[in-house]
Amino acid sequence: MRKPVIVGNWKMNMTVSEAKSLLEEIKEKDLDQEVEAGVCTPAVDLPIAAELLEGTDINFGGENMYYEESGAFTGEISPLMLTDIGADYVILGHSERRDIFGEDDKLINEKVLSAFSHDLTPILCCGESLEEREANKQEEKVKAQLTADLADVSEEDIKKLIIAYEPIWAIGTGKTASAEDAEAMCAFIRNLIAELYSEDAAEAVRIQYGGSVKPANVKELMAKENIDGALVGGASLKADDFADLVNHRK
Ligand code: PEP
């Protein structure tokens, strides 16, 4: 059985004082223990997340990292910095990193390999643009991304991976993919993992949907067989909404 996993992606939001208030509010919530919950925060908020979430069941992580441990990479943070502070996850290959900052699959693959070698769980994002969806190229796009991003990842590591299927046209737009379309792509991804690895790996890998997930649509999405969780932007910035997402089964 795959444990459901709901993770907030704060993006470039939350000053340290705002992060402190939000985390304090989240900590007060009675969260479903059967659901894995976490927040991925801007780098400056990681120390406050580490401090306030210590001793709770809420995980935390970075929104990005470079693959080297240290060196002349101005502006970057490293896997060692994330593990040293106790981070559990790192989001890699988010469409905003790919599209705004020009990250390509080769770089993302280096980051995925580095995350695994530092015992960080990558939340690897993939997904098609509106033009690709309209041309019915979503499967081709996601297959190309994942095949390249996962090059040389071992069978053992792949089972620990979280994949976030995030159609770009649904991120931050208020447009959610229908639960059927989201399920079809998550099923496609699981089959791809079976082809690239094994049935066991496909059964173990957790696949999130991301794109305007909110309390009003989370139940329908999470009821689907191949959707194991959600990566959530906007709605993760409000403690009540975040708690409702984690508690979608209550
Ligand atoms: C995201 O940032 O990964 C995301 C899915 O954002 P939103 O929930 O705001 O669409």
Coordinates of N, CA, C and O in Angstrom, one line a residue, residues 109 112 124 126 139-159 161 163 187-203 205 207:
N109 N 18.5 15.4 -14.2 CA 19.0 14.1 -14.0 C 20.1 14.1 -13.0 O 20.2 13.3 -12.0
V112 N 18.7 14.6 -9.6 CA 18.0 13.5 -9.0 C 19.0 12.5 -8.5 O 18.8 12.0 -7.3
L124 N 10.0 14.7 -8.1 CA 10.4 15.0 -9.5 C 9.1 15.4 -10.3 O 8.2 14.6 -10.4
C126 N 6.9 16.7 -13.6 CA 6.9 16.6 -15.1 C 5.5 17.0 -15.5 O 4.6 17.2 -14.7
E139 N 1.6 12.5 -23.4 CA 2.3 11.3 -23.1 C 3.7 11.3 -23.6 O 4.6 11.0 -22.9
E140 N 3.8 11.7 -24.8 CA 5.1 11.8 -25.5 C 6.1 12.7 -24.6 O 7.2 12.4 -24.4
K141 N 5.5 13.9 -24.2 CA 6.3 14.9 -23.5 C 6.8 14.3 -22.1 O 8.0 14.3 -21.8
V142 N 5.8 13.7 -21.4 CA 6.1 13.2 -20.0 C 7.1 12.0 -20.1 O 8.0 11.9 -19.3
K143 N 6.9 11.2 -21.1 CA 7.8 10.0 -21.3 C 9.2 10.5 -21.6 O 10.2 10.0 -21.0
A144 N 9.4 11.5 -22.4 CA 10.7 12.0 -22.7 C 11.3 12.6 -21.5 O 12.5 12.4 -21.2
Q145 N 10.5 13.4 -20.7 CA 11.1 14.0 -19.5 C 11.5 13.0 -18.5 O 12.7 13.0 -18.1
L146 N 10.7 12.0 -18.2 CA 11.0 11.1 -17.2 C 12.1 10.1 -17.6 O 13.0 9.8 -16.8
T147 N 12.1 9.7 -18.8 CA 13.2 8.8 -19.3 C 14.5 9.5 -19.1 O 15.5 8.9 -18.6
A148 N 14.6 10.8 -19.5 CA 15.9 11.5 -19.4 C 16.2 11.8 -17.9 O 17.3 11.6 -17.4
D149 N 15.2 12.2 -17.2 CA 15.4 12.7 -15.8 C 15.8 11.5 -14.9 O 16.5 11.7 -13.8
L150 N 15.4 10.3 -15.2 CA 15.7 9.1 -14.4 C 16.8 8.3 -14.9 O 17.1 7.2 -14.3
A151 N 17.6 8.7 -15.9 CA 18.7 7.9 -16.4 C 19.6 7.6 -15.2 O 20.0 8.4 -14.4
D152 N 20.0 6.3 -15.2 CA 21.0 5.8 -14.2 C 20.4 5.7 -12.7 O 21.2 5.5 -11.8
V153 N 19.2 6.0 -12.6 CA 18.6 5.8 -11.2 C 18.3 4.3 -11.0 O 17.8 3.7 -11.9
S154 N 18.7 3.8 -9.8 CA 18.6 2.4 -9.6 C 17.2 2.0 -9.3 O 16.4 2.8 -8.9
E155 N 17.0 0.7 -9.4 CA 15.6 0.1 -9.1 C 15.3 0.4 -7.6 O 14.2 0.7 -7.2
E156 N 16.3 0.3 -6.7 CA 16.1 0.5 -5.3 C 15.7 1.9 -5.0 O 14.7 2.2 -4.3
D157 N 16.4 2.9 -5.7 CA 16.0 4.3 -5.5 C 14.7 4.7 -6.1 O 13.9 5.5 -5.5
I158 N 14.4 4.1 -7.2 CA 13.1 4.5 -7.9 C 11.9 4.3 -7.0 O 10.9 5.0 -7.0
K159 N 12.0 3.2 -6.2 CA 10.9 2.9 -5.3 C 10.6 4.0 -4.3 O 9.6 4.1 -3.7
L161 N 11.1 7.2 -4.9 CA 10.8 8.5 -5.6 C 9.4 8.9 -5.5 O 8.5 8.1 -5.4
I163 N 6.9 11.2 -7.8 CA 6.8 11.9 -9.1 C 5.5 12.8 -9.0 O 4.5 12.4 -8.5
A187 N -1.7 7.0 -14.4 CA -1.6 5.6 -14.8 C -0.6 5.4 -15.9 O 0.2 4.4 -15.9
F188 N -0.5 6.4 -16.8 CA 0.5 6.3 -17.9 C 1.9 6.3 -17.3 O 2.8 5.5 -17.7
I189 N 2.1 7.2 -16.3 CA 3.4 7.3 -15.7 C 3.8 6.0 -14.9 O 4.9 5.5 -15.0
R190 N 2.8 5.4 -14.3 CA 3.1 4.1 -13.5 C 3.4 3.0 -14.5 O 4.4 2.3 -14.3
N191 N 2.7 3.0 -15.7 CA 3.1 2.0 -16.7 C 4.5 2.2 -17.2 O 5.2 1.3 -17.5
L192 N 4.8 3.5 -17.4 CA 6.2 3.8 -17.9 C 7.2 3.3 -16.9 O 8.3 2.8 -17.3
I193 N 7.0 3.5 -15.6 CA 8.0 3.0 -14.6 C 8.1 1.5 -14.7 O 9.1 0.9 -14.5
A194 N 6.9 0.8 -14.9 CA 7.0 -0.6 -15.1 C 7.8 -1.0 -16.3 O 8.6 -2.0 -16.2
E195 N 7.7 -0.3 -17.4 CA 8.5 -0.6 -18.6 C 9.9 -0.3 -18.3 O 10.8 -1.0 -18.7
L196 N 10.2 0.8 -17.7 CA 11.6 1.2 -17.5 C 12.3 0.4 -16.4 O 13.5 0.2 -16.4
Y197 N 11.5 0.0 -15.4 CA 12.1 -0.8 -14.3 C 11.4 -2.1 -14.1 O 11.8 -3.1 -14.8
S198 N 10.3 -2.2 -13.3 CA 9.6 -3.4 -13.1 C 8.2 -3.2 -12.5 O 8.0 -2.0 -12.1
E199 N 7.4 -4.2 -12.4 CA 6.1 -4.1 -11.8 C 6.2 -3.7 -10.4 O 5.4 -2.9 -9.9
D200 N 7.2 -4.2 -9.7 CA 7.4 -3.9 -8.3 C 7.7 -2.4 -8.1 O 7.2 -1.8 -7.2
A201 N 8.6 -1.9 -8.9 CA 8.9 -0.5 -8.9 C 7.7 0.4 -9.1 O 7.4 1.4 -8.4
A202 N 6.9 0.0 -10.1 CA 5.7 0.8 -10.5 C 4.7 0.8 -9.4 O 4.0 1.7 -9.1
E203 N 4.6 -0.4 -8.7 CA 3.7 -0.5 -7.5 C 4.1 0.4 -6.4 O 3.3 0.9 -5.6
V205 N 6.3 3.2 -6.5 CA 6.6 4.7 -6.7 C 5.3 5.5 -6.4 O 4.2 5.0 -6.7
I207 N 2.9 8.7 -7.0 CA 2.7 9.7 -8.0 C 1.7 10.7 -7.5 O 0.5 10.4 -7.1

